[in-house]
Amino acid sequence: MKICIIGTGYVGLVSGACFADLGNLVWCVDNNEEKIELLNNGEVPFFEPGLEELVNKNFSSNRLKFTSNLKLAVSNSDIIFICVGTPTSKKSHSADLSNVFQVASKITKHINKFKIIVTKSTVPVTTGDKIEQLISKKKRKGLFEVISNPEFLREGEAIRDFRFPDRIIIGSNNKKVTKKLRSLYDPLIKKGAEFFSTNRRGAELIKYAANAFLATKISYINELANLCEKTGVNIEDVSLGIGSDKRIGSRFLRAGPAYGGSCFPKDTRAVTVTGDLFKTDLSIIKSVIKSNEKRRILLTERVKKILSNKIKNKKIAFLGVTFKPNTDDMRESSSLLMIPFLLKRGAIISYYDPSGEKKEFSKLINLSFCHNVYDACKNVDLVIIHTEWEEFKALDFKKLYKKKKFKIYDMRNLYSAEVMKKKGFKYYSIGR
Ligand code: UDX
């Protein structure tokens, strides 16, 4: 099939490369010309395991093309995916849809024959209706169809999630178009992905409902971890104990820092705004948002306590600063609050993250980036394991000690509390 993908961020670029890999002809469009030039030179503008190889493989075989010429890409495609960002609006907590509508009106100009326009960007329920109204002003109905096909891929696991999704959701009010989209996904359905079709608004809401539910699971286990710390219960036993009940399910029950990333925080906020707009109080999701905000402060307070309330001149090492491993993404990461908080109170911080130095921290004083774990942990008072990168899972703490013994705050429960205690480490973790 001939496909056009608009937006070469995580969702757009991963989807484009994966669709091309399934044998389709894919045009990826972005108005950022520098980005397009980079991609045409075989470079991927962000870190996602396996993506660069996949992009280059399909680029070389001419199935994947990059351009900033929207007209060229749209007029040569049958299916157009809108994959631009929908960040939290600057004015309210709703999703900022300006990119989506801008793209939709630009596409309108180049509709030369029947086109299926698909929103893959996460958009509030009724956005598809608005896009349809916008295009209808210039093009007759029957020349296009607007449908919703939400993406559930996780950063760091994006290619696997695309290739082996649990389900594919198509939201459309047109059966013929649903059939066409289903055939695009046929290779994945044959491998076991469930296919589910609903109306357009249904698919839009499913995306928010999924993200808000997962965020709820995490906040739920995080709050229980607080109780575990006070009652001498191990949160991991609780996760196992409840997760083995199939009605609950074991995934997304790992206690840790506040959840972050580009989706959970923004989507939970946006869906409560939609709720309010439709006079429906989504009170559970609202408390999840509050609980997550509180968590960022709570864990920082715990750091203070571990350091016996004396932060001034204390040397702290952060291992990992991204919101999760296998990504270079810093969006809504807990470290963005923790590090400035501790610096303000006089701490001296070193950090190491396998995805490299972070521009978000470039203006902070008394903060230094180190190129490995060993340098970061040299002569510190406290080591904080903030992100569960693979290389932090089997550290030789005795070797890291060198001249000075430090405390360890493992925010991802990577080590056994019992073993660490037996070995004589001053080890603190989450919910145990
Ligand atoms: C998420 C959804 O999983 C994905 O389906 C959607 O399309 C986009 O948002 P992503 O933001 O890439 O994906 O990350 P995810 O792996 O879901 O983790 C989000 C946050 O939750 C991270 O901060 C992570 O550390 C945290 N988390 C996740 C936990 O604290 N505990 C868990 O058990 C799982």
CSV table of C-alpha atoms and ligand atoms in Angstrom, one decimal:
chain,number,residue,atom,x,y,z
A,1,MET,CA,0.0,0.0,0.0
A,2,LYS,CA,1.1,3.6,-0.4
A,3,ILE,CA,1.3,5.3,2.9
A,4,CYS,CA,2.1,8.8,4.1
A,5,ILE,CA,3.2,9.4,7.7
A,6,ILE,CA,3.2,13.0,8.9
A,7,GLY,CA,5.5,13.7,11.8
A,8,THR,CA,8.7,11.8,12.4
A,9,GLY,CA,8.7,11.6,16.2
A,10,TYR,CA,8.6,8.3,18.1
A,11,VAL,CA,5.2,7.2,16.8
A,12,GLY,CA,5.6,8.5,13.2
A,13,LEU,CA,9.1,7.2,12.6
A,14,VAL,CA,8.7,3.8,14.2
A,15,SER,CA,5.3,3.3,12.4
A,16,GLY,CA,6.8,4.5,9.1
A,17,ALA,CA,9.8,2.2,9.3
A,18,CYS,CA,7.7,-0.8,10.4
A,19,PHE,CA,5.1,-0.3,7.7
A,20,ALA,CA,7.9,-0.1,5.1
A,21,ASP,CA,9.4,-3.3,6.6
A,22,LEU,CA,6.1,-5.0,6.0
A,23,GLY,CA,6.5,-4.2,2.3
A,24,ASN,CA,4.6,-1.0,1.9
A,25,LEU,CA,5.8,2.2,0.2
A,26,VAL,CA,6.1,4.8,2.9
A,27,TRP,CA,6.6,8.6,2.6
A,28,CYS,CA,7.6,10.2,5.9
A,29,VAL,CA,7.0,13.9,6.1
A,30,ASP,CA,8.2,16.5,8.6
A,31,ASN,CA,8.2,20.3,8.3
A,32,ASN,CA,11.5,20.3,10.2
A,33,GLU,CA,13.9,20.3,7.2
A,34,GLU,CA,17.0,19.6,9.4
A,35,LYS,CA,15.4,16.4,10.7
A,36,ILE,CA,14.6,15.3,7.1
A,37,GLU,CA,18.1,15.9,6.0
A,38,LEU,CA,19.4,13.9,9.0
A,39,LEU,CA,17.1,11.0,8.1
A,40,ASN,CA,18.1,11.2,4.5
A,41,ASN,CA,21.7,10.8,5.7
A,42,GLY,CA,20.9,7.7,7.6
A,43,GLU,CA,20.7,9.2,11.1
A,44,VAL,CA,17.8,8.9,13.6
A,45,PRO,CA,17.2,12.1,15.7
A,46,PHE,CA,16.5,10.2,18.9
A,47,PHE,CA,17.5,7.0,20.6
A,48,GLU,CA,15.3,4.0,20.1
A,49,PRO,CA,16.8,0.5,20.1
A,50,GLY,CA,16.9,-1.0,16.6
A,51,LEU,CA,15.3,1.9,14.9
A,52,GLU,CA,18.3,3.3,13.0
A,53,GLU,CA,19.0,-0.2,11.5
A,54,LEU,CA,15.4,-0.6,10.5
A,55,VAL,CA,15.2,2.9,9.0
A,56,ASN,CA,18.4,2.4,7.0
A,57,LYS,CA,17.4,-1.1,5.7
A,58,ASN,CA,14.1,0.2,4.3
A,59,PHE,CA,15.6,3.5,3.1
A,60,SER,CA,18.1,1.5,1.0
A,61,SER,CA,15.5,-0.7,-0.5
A,62,ASN,CA,13.5,2.5,-1.5
A,63,ARG,CA,10.4,1.6,0.5
A,64,LEU,CA,11.0,4.4,3.0
A,65,LYS,CA,11.3,8.0,1.8
A,66,PHE,CA,11.8,11.2,3.8
A,67,THR,CA,10.6,14.6,2.5
A,68,SER,CA,9.4,18.0,3.7
A,69,ASN,CA,7.2,18.2,0.6
A,70,LEU,CA,3.8,17.4,1.9
A,71,LYS,CA,2.1,17.7,-1.5
A,72,LEU,CA,4.4,15.1,-3.0
A,73,ALA,CA,3.8,12.7,-0.2
A,74,VAL,CA,0.0,13.1,0.2
A,75,SER,CA,-0.8,13.1,-3.5
A,76,ASN,CA,1.2,9.8,-3.9
A,77,SER,CA,-0.4,8.0,-1.0
A,78,ASP,CA,-3.8,6.3,-0.3
A,79,ILE,CA,-3.5,6.3,3.5
A,80,ILE,CA,-2.3,9.3,5.5
A,81,PHE,CA,-1.3,8.9,9.1
A,82,ILE,CA,-1.2,12.0,11.3
A,83,CYS,CA,1.5,11.4,13.9
A,84,VAL,CA,2.3,14.8,15.2
A,85,GLY,CA,2.7,15.7,18.9
A,86,THR,CA,-0.3,16.6,21.1
A,87,PRO,CA,1.5,17.9,24.2
A,88,THR,CA,-0.2,19.5,27.2
A,89,SER,CA,-1.5,22.9,26.1
A,90,LYS,CA,0.2,25.9,27.6
A,91,LYS,CA,-3.2,27.5,28.5
A,92,SER,CA,-4.9,24.5,30.1
A,93,HIS,CA,-4.4,20.9,31.0
A,94,SER,CA,-6.0,19.7,27.7
A,95,ALA,CA,-4.1,18.4,24.7
A,96,ASP,CA,-2.7,21.1,22.4
A,97,LEU,CA,-4.2,20.1,19.0
A,98,SER,CA,-2.8,23.0,16.9
A,99,ASN,CA,-0.3,20.7,15.2
A,100,VAL,CA,-3.1,18.2,14.3
A,101,PHE,CA,-5.4,20.8,12.8
A,102,GLN,CA,-2.6,22.5,11.0
A,103,VAL,CA,-1.6,19.3,9.3
A,104,ALA,CA,-5.2,18.5,8.6
A,105,SER,CA,-5.8,21.7,6.7
A,106,LYS,CA,-2.5,21.3,4.8
A,107,ILE,CA,-3.5,17.8,3.8
A,108,THR,CA,-6.9,19.1,2.6
A,109,LYS,CA,-5.2,21.1,-0.2
A,110,HIS,CA,-3.6,18.0,-1.7
A,111,ILE,CA,-6.6,15.6,-1.7
A,112,ASN,CA,-6.6,14.7,-5.3
A,113,LYS,CA,-8.4,11.4,-5.1
A,114,PHE,CA,-9.9,9.3,-2.3
A,115,LYS,CA,-7.8,9.4,0.9
A,116,ILE,CA,-8.0,7.7,4.2
A,117,ILE,CA,-6.8,10.1,6.9
A,118,VAL,CA,-5.9,8.4,10.1
A,119,THR,CA,-5.1,10.0,13.5
A,120,LYS,CA,-2.4,8.0,15.2
A,121,SER,CA,-1.6,11.0,17.5
A,122,THR,CA,-3.4,10.7,20.8
A,123,VAL,CA,-6.4,13.0,20.4
A,124,PRO,CA,-9.3,13.7,22.7
A,125,VAL,CA,-12.7,12.2,21.8
A,126,THR,CA,-14.5,14.1,19.0
A,127,THR,CA,-11.2,15.4,17.4
A,128,GLY,CA,-11.9,13.2,14.4
A,129,ASP,CA,-15.3,14.9,14.0
A,130,LYS,CA,-13.6,18.3,14.0
A,131,ILE,CA,-11.0,17.2,11.4
A,132,GLU,CA,-13.8,15.9,9.2
A,133,GLN,CA,-15.7,19.2,9.5
A,134,LEU,CA,-12.5,21.1,8.7
A,135,ILE,CA,-11.8,19.1,5.5
A,136,SER,CA,-15.5,19.1,4.5
A,137,LYS,CA,-15.3,22.9,4.1
A,138,LYS,CA,-13.0,22.5,1.1
A,139,LYS,CA,-13.5,18.9,-0.2
A,140,ARG,CA,-16.7,17.0,-0.8
A,141,LYS,CA,-17.6,14.1,1.5
A,142,GLY,CA,-16.8,10.8,-0.3
A,143,LEU,CA,-13.4,12.0,-1.3
A,144,PHE,CA,-11.9,11.3,2.1
A,145,GLU,CA,-12.6,9.4,5.3
A,146,VAL,CA,-11.2,10.4,8.7
A,147,ILE,CA,-10.6,7.5,11.1
A,148,SER,CA,-8.7,6.8,14.4
A,149,ASN,CA,-6.0,4.2,14.9
A,150,PRO,CA,-4.3,4.7,18.2
A,151,GLU,CA,-0.8,3.5,18.8
A,152,PHE,CA,0.2,1.8,22.1
A,153,LEU,CA,3.9,1.5,21.6
A,154,ARG,CA,6.3,2.1,24.5
A,155,GLU,CA,9.5,4.1,24.2
A,156,GLY,CA,12.5,1.7,24.3
A,157,GLU,CA,10.3,-1.2,23.1
A,158,ALA,CA,8.7,0.6,20.2
A,159,ILE,CA,9.6,-1.8,17.4
A,160,ARG,CA,8.7,-4.9,19.3
A,161,ASP,CA,5.4,-3.3,20.4
A,162,PHE,CA,4.6,-2.4,16.7
A,163,ARG,CA,5.4,-5.8,15.5
A,164,PHE,CA,3.7,-7.8,18.2
A,165,PRO,CA,0.9,-5.6,19.5
A,166,ASP,CA,-1.7,-7.0,21.9
A,167,ARG,CA,-4.4,-5.4,19.8
A,168,ILE,CA,-5.0,-3.2,16.8
A,169,ILE,CA,-7.8,-0.8,17.2
A,170,ILE,CA,-9.6,0.9,14.3
A,171,GLY,CA,-12.2,3.5,15.0
A,172,SER,CA,-14.2,4.2,11.9
A,173,ASN,CA,-17.8,4.8,10.9
A,174,ASN,CA,-17.1,3.3,7.4
A,175,LYS,CA,-16.9,-0.5,7.0
A,176,LYS,CA,-15.1,-0.5,3.7
A,177,VAL,CA,-12.3,1.7,5.2
A,178,THR,CA,-12.1,-0.5,8.3
A,179,LYS,CA,-11.5,-3.4,6.0
A,180,LYS,CA,-8.8,-1.6,4.1
A,181,LEU,CA,-7.0,-0.7,7.4
A,182,ARG,CA,-7.4,-4.3,8.6
A,183,SER,CA,-5.7,-5.6,5.5
A,184,LEU,CA,-2.8,-3.2,6.1
A,185,TYR,CA,-2.3,-4.8,9.5
A,186,ASP,CA,-3.0,-8.3,8.3
A,187,PRO,CA,0.6,-9.5,8.7
A,188,LEU,CA,0.4,-8.6,12.4
A,189,ILE,CA,-3.0,-10.0,12.9
A,190,LYS,CA,-1.8,-13.3,11.4
A,191,LYS,CA,1.0,-13.4,14.0
A,192,GLY,CA,-1.6,-13.1,16.8
A,193,ALA,CA,-2.6,-9.5,17.3
A,194,GLU,CA,-6.2,-9.1,18.2
A,195,PHE,CA,-8.2,-6.9,15.8
A,196,PHE,CA,-10.9,-4.7,17.2
A,197,SER,CA,-13.0,-2.2,15.4
A,198,THR,CA,-15.3,0.4,16.9
A,199,ASN,CA,-16.6,3.8,16.0
A,200,ARG,CA,-14.2,6.7,15.6
A,201,ARG,CA,-14.9,8.3,19.0
A,202,GLY,CA,-14.6,4.9,20.6
A,203,ALA,CA,-11.0,4.4,19.4
A,204,GLU,CA,-10.1,7.9,20.5
A,205,LEU,CA,-11.3,7.3,24.0
A,206,ILE,CA,-9.7,3.8,24.2
A,207,LYS,CA,-6.2,5.3,24.0
A,208,TYR,CA,-6.8,7.6,26.9
A,209,ALA,CA,-8.6,4.9,28.9
A,210,ALA,CA,-5.7,2.6,28.5
A,211,ASN,CA,-3.0,5.1,29.5
A,212,ALA,CA,-5.0,6.4,32.5
A,213,PHE,CA,-5.7,2.8,33.6
A,214,LEU,CA,-2.0,1.9,33.5
A,215,ALA,CA,-1.1,5.1,35.3
A,216,THR,CA,-3.7,4.2,38.0
A,217,LYS,CA,-2.1,0.8,38.4
A,218,ILE,CA,1.3,2.4,39.0
A,219,SER,CA,0.0,5.0,41.4
A,220,TYR,CA,-1.9,2.4,43.3
A,221,ILE,CA,1.1,0.2,43.8
A,222,ASN,CA,3.2,3.2,44.7
A,223,GLU,CA,0.8,4.3,47.4
A,224,LEU,CA,0.8,0.7,48.8
A,225,ALA,CA,4.6,0.8,48.8
A,226,ASN,CA,4.3,3.8,51.2
A,227,LEU,CA,2.2,1.7,53.5
A,228,CYS,CA,4.6,-1.3,53.2
A,229,GLU,CA,7.4,0.9,54.4
A,230,LYS,CA,5.5,1.7,57.5
A,231,THR,CA,4.3,-1.8,58.2
A,232,GLY,CA,7.3,-4.0,57.4
A,233,VAL,CA,5.6,-5.6,54.4
A,234,ASN,CA,7.5,-6.2,51.2
A,235,ILE,CA,5.8,-4.4,48.3
A,236,GLU,CA,7.1,-7.0,45.9
A,237,ASP,CA,5.2,-9.7,47.7
A,238,VAL,CA,2.1,-7.5,47.4
A,239,SER,CA,2.7,-7.0,43.6
A,240,LEU,CA,3.1,-10.8,43.1
A,241,GLY,CA,0.2,-11.6,45.4
A,242,ILE,CA,-2.3,-9.4,43.6
A,243,GLY,CA,-0.8,-9.6,40.1
A,244,SER,CA,-1.2,-13.4,40.0
A,245,ASP,CA,-5.0,-12.8,40.2
A,246,LYS,CA,-5.7,-12.8,36.4
A,247,ARG,CA,-8.4,-10.2,36.9
A,248,ILE,CA,-5.7,-7.8,38.1
A,249,GLY,CA,-2.7,-8.9,36.0
A,250,SER,CA,1.0,-8.6,37.0
A,251,ARG,CA,2.2,-5.9,34.6
A,252,PHE,CA,2.6,-2.3,35.6
A,253,LEU,CA,2.7,-3.1,39.3
A,254,ARG,CA,6.3,-2.2,39.9
A,255,ALA,CA,6.6,0.4,42.6
A,256,GLY,CA,9.1,3.2,42.0
A,257,PRO,CA,9.4,6.9,41.5
A,258,ALA,CA,6.5,8.9,40.0
A,259,TYR,CA,5.6,7.7,36.5
A,260,GLY,CA,6.9,10.0,33.8
A,261,GLY,CA,7.3,10.1,30.1
A,262,SER,CA,5.5,11.8,27.2
A,263,CYS,CA,2.2,9.9,27.6
A,264,PHE,CA,0.9,9.1,31.1
A,265,PRO,CA,1.2,12.5,32.6
A,266,LYS,CA,-0.1,14.4,29.6
A,267,ASP,CA,-2.9,11.9,28.7
A,268,THR,CA,-4.2,11.6,32.3
A,269,ARG,CA,-4.4,15.4,32.4
A,270,ALA,CA,-6.1,15.7,29.0
A,271,VAL,CA,-8.7,13.1,29.6
A,272,THR,CA,-9.9,14.8,32.8
A,273,VAL,CA,-10.3,18.0,30.9
A,274,THR,CA,-12.5,16.1,28.3
A,275,GLY,CA,-14.4,14.7,31.3
A,276,ASP,CA,-15.1,18.2,32.6
A,277,LEU,CA,-16.0,19.4,29.2
A,278,PHE,CA,-18.7,16.7,29.0
A,279,LYS,CA,-19.7,17.3,32.6
A,280,THR,CA,-18.3,14.0,33.8
A,281,ASP,CA,-16.1,14.1,36.9
A,282,LEU,CA,-13.2,11.6,36.3
A,283,SER,CA,-12.4,11.7,40.0
A,284,ILE,CA,-10.2,8.5,40.0
A,285,ILE,CA,-7.9,9.8,37.3
A,286,LYS,CA,-7.8,13.2,39.0
A,287,SER,CA,-6.5,11.6,42.2
A,288,VAL,CA,-4.0,9.6,40.3
A,289,ILE,CA,-2.6,12.8,38.9
A,290,LYS,CA,-2.4,14.3,42.4
A,291,SER,CA,-0.9,11.1,43.8
A,292,ASN,CA,1.8,11.1,41.2
A,293,GLU,CA,2.7,14.7,41.8
A,294,LYS,CA,2.9,14.1,45.5
A,295,ARG,CA,5.2,11.1,44.9
A,296,ARG,CA,7.9,13.3,43.3
A,297,ILE,CA,8.1,15.3,46.5
A,298,LEU,CA,7.7,12.3,48.8
A,299,LEU,CA,10.7,10.5,47.4
A,300,THR,CA,12.8,13.7,47.5
A,301,GLU,CA,11.9,14.0,51.2
A,302,ARG,CA,13.0,10.5,51.7
A,303,VAL,CA,16.4,11.3,50.2
A,304,LYS,CA,16.6,14.1,52.8
A,305,LYS,CA,15.8,11.7,55.5
A,306,ILE,CA,18.4,9.1,54.4
A,307,LEU,CA,21.0,11.9,54.6
A,308,SER,CA,19.8,12.7,58.2
A,309,ASN,CA,18.3,16.0,57.0
A,310,LYS,CA,21.7,17.3,56.1
A,311,ILE,CA,21.9,18.0,52.4
A,312,LYS,CA,24.4,20.9,52.4
A,313,ASN,CA,27.7,19.8,50.9
A,314,LYS,CA,26.6,16.2,50.6
A,315,LYS,CA,27.8,14.5,47.5
A,316,ILE,CA,25.1,12.5,45.6
A,317,ALA,CA,25.4,10.3,42.5
A,318,PHE,CA,22.4,9.7,40.3
A,319,LEU,CA,22.5,6.5,38.2
A,320,GLY,CA,20.1,7.1,35.4
A,321,VAL,CA,18.0,10.3,35.0
A,322,THR,CA,15.7,9.4,32.1
A,323,PHE,CA,12.0,8.5,33.0
A,324,LYS,CA,12.7,4.9,32.1
A,325,PRO,CA,15.5,2.8,30.5
A,326,ASN,CA,16.3,2.4,26.8
A,327,THR,CA,15.3,5.9,25.9
A,328,ASP,CA,17.0,9.3,26.0
A,329,ASP,CA,13.7,10.9,26.8
A,330,MET,CA,13.7,13.2,29.9
A,331,ARG,CA,10.1,14.3,29.6
A,332,GLU,CA,8.4,14.4,33.1
A,333,SER,CA,11.2,12.4,34.6
A,334,SER,CA,11.3,12.5,38.4
A,335,SER,CA,15.0,13.5,38.2
A,336,LEU,CA,13.9,16.9,36.8
A,337,LEU,CA,12.4,17.8,40.1
A,338,MET,CA,14.8,15.9,42.4
A,339,ILE,CA,18.1,17.1,41.2
A,340,PRO,CA,17.3,20.9,41.3
A,341,PHE,CA,15.6,20.4,44.7
A,342,LEU,CA,18.7,18.8,46.1
A,343,LEU,CA,21.1,21.3,44.5
A,344,LYS,CA,19.1,24.2,45.9
A,345,ARG,CA,19.7,22.8,49.3
A,346,GLY,CA,23.5,22.6,48.8
A,347,ALA,CA,24.0,19.1,47.5
A,348,ILE,CA,26.8,18.4,45.0
A,349,ILE,CA,25.6,16.0,42.4
A,350,SER,CA,27.2,13.8,39.8
A,351,TYR,CA,25.1,11.8,37.3
A,352,TYR,CA,25.6,9.1,34.8
A,353,ASP,CA,23.0,8.0,32.2
A,354,PRO,CA,23.8,5.5,29.4
A,355,SER,CA,21.9,7.8,27.0
A,356,GLY,CA,24.3,10.6,27.6
A,357,GLU,CA,24.5,14.1,29.1
A,358,LYS,CA,21.2,16.0,29.4
A,359,LYS,CA,20.6,19.5,28.0
A,360,GLU,CA,17.8,19.9,30.6
A,361,PHE,CA,20.6,20.1,33.3
A,362,SER,CA,23.1,22.3,31.4
A,363,LYS,CA,22.4,25.4,33.4
A,364,LEU,CA,22.6,23.8,36.8
A,365,ILE,CA,25.6,24.6,39.1
A,366,ASN,CA,27.2,21.9,41.2
A,367,LEU,CA,26.0,19.2,38.8
A,368,SER,CA,28.3,17.2,36.7
A,369,PHE,CA,27.9,14.5,34.1
A,370,CYS,CA,30.2,11.5,34.3
A,371,HIS,CA,30.9,9.0,31.5
A,372,ASN,CA,30.5,5.9,33.7
A,373,VAL,CA,29.2,4.5,37.0
A,374,TYR,CA,32.6,4.4,38.6
A,375,ASP,CA,33.4,8.1,38.0
A,376,ALA,CA,29.9,9.1,39.1
A,377,CYS,CA,30.1,7.2,42.4
A,378,LYS,CA,33.6,8.4,43.4
A,379,ASN,CA,33.7,9.8,46.9
A,380,VAL,CA,30.0,10.3,47.2
A,381,ASP,CA,27.8,10.1,50.3
A,382,LEU,CA,24.8,8.6,48.6
A,383,VAL,CA,24.1,6.7,45.3
A,384,ILE,CA,20.6,7.0,44.0
A,385,ILE,CA,19.5,4.4,41.4
A,386,HIS,CA,16.9,6.4,39.6
A,387,THR,CA,16.4,4.5,36.3
A,388,GLU,CA,16.6,0.8,35.9
A,389,TRP,CA,19.1,0.6,33.0
A,390,GLU,CA,20.4,-2.9,32.5
A,391,GLU,CA,24.0,-2.0,33.4
A,392,PHE,CA,22.9,-0.9,37.0
A,393,LYS,CA,21.5,-4.4,37.8
A,394,ALA,CA,24.7,-6.1,38.8
A,395,LEU,CA,27.0,-3.5,40.2
A,396,ASP,CA,30.0,-4.4,42.3
A,397,PHE,CA,29.4,-1.9,45.1
A,398,LYS,CA,32.5,-3.0,47.1
A,399,LYS,CA,34.6,-2.0,44.1
A,400,LEU,CA,32.6,1.3,43.8
A,401,TYR,CA,33.2,2.1,47.4
A,402,LYS,CA,36.9,2.8,46.8
A,403,LYS,CA,37.9,5.3,49.5
A,404,LYS,CA,34.5,6.1,50.8
A,405,LYS,CA,31.5,4.1,51.9
A,406,PHE,CA,28.2,5.5,50.6
A,407,LYS,CA,24.5,4.9,51.2
A,408,ILE,CA,22.4,3.5,48.4
A,409,TYR,CA,18.9,4.5,47.6
A,410,ASP,CA,17.5,2.0,45.0
A,411,MET,CA,14.3,3.6,43.7
A,412,ARG,CA,13.7,0.6,41.3
A,413,ASN,CA,14.3,-2.2,43.7
A,414,LEU,CA,17.0,-3.8,41.5
A,415,TYR,CA,18.7,-5.5,44.5
A,416,SER,CA,17.5,-7.8,47.2
A,417,ALA,CA,17.2,-5.8,50.4
A,418,GLU,CA,18.1,-8.9,52.5
A,419,VAL,CA,21.3,-9.6,50.5
A,420,MET,CA,22.4,-6.0,50.6
A,421,LYS,CA,21.8,-5.9,54.4
A,422,LYS,CA,23.8,-9.1,54.9
A,423,LYS,CA,26.7,-7.6,52.8
A,424,GLY,CA,26.7,-4.7,55.2
A,425,PHE,CA,25.5,-2.0,52.8
A,426,LYS,CA,23.4,0.9,54.0
A,427,TYR,CA,20.7,0.2,51.5
A,428,TYR,CA,17.3,1.8,51.1
A,429,SER,CA,14.7,0.8,48.6
A,430,ILE,CA,11.0,1.3,47.8
A,431,GLY,CA,8.2,-0.3,49.8
A,432,ARG,CA,10.4,-2.8,51.8
B,1,UDX,C1,3.3,4.5,27.7
B,1,UDX,C2,2.3,3.3,27.4
B,1,UDX,O1,2.8,2.1,27.9
B,1,UDX,C3,2.1,3.1,25.9
B,1,UDX,O2,1.2,2.1,25.6
B,1,UDX,C4,1.6,4.5,25.3
B,1,UDX,O3,1.4,4.4,23.9
B,1,UDX,C5,2.6,5.6,25.6
B,1,UDX,O4,2.8,5.7,27.0
B,1,UDX,P1,5.9,4.9,27.7
B,1,UDX,O5,5.6,6.3,28.1
B,1,UDX,O6,6.9,4.7,26.6
B,1,UDX,O7,4.6,4.2,27.2
B,1,UDX,O8,6.4,4.1,29.0
B,1,UDX,P2,6.0,3.0,30.0
B,1,UDX,O9,6.8,1.8,29.8
B,1,UDX,O10,4.5,2.7,29.9
B,1,UDX,O11,6.3,3.7,31.4
B,1,UDX,C6,5.7,4.9,31.8
B,1,UDX,C7,6.2,5.2,33.2
B,1,UDX,O12,5.6,4.3,34.1
B,1,UDX,C8,7.7,5.2,33.4
B,1,UDX,O13,8.1,6.3,34.2
B,1,UDX,C9,7.9,3.9,34.1
B,1,UDX,O14,9.1,3.9,34.9
B,1,UDX,C10,6.7,3.8,35.0
B,1,UDX,N1,6.3,2.5,35.4
B,1,UDX,C11,5.9,1.5,34.5
B,1,UDX,C12,6.4,2.1,36.7
B,1,UDX,O15,6.7,3.0,37.6
B,1,UDX,N2,6.0,0.9,37.1
B,1,UDX,C13,5.6,-0.1,36.2
B,1,UDX,O16,5.3,-1.2,36.6
B,1,UDX,C14,5.6,0.3,34.8
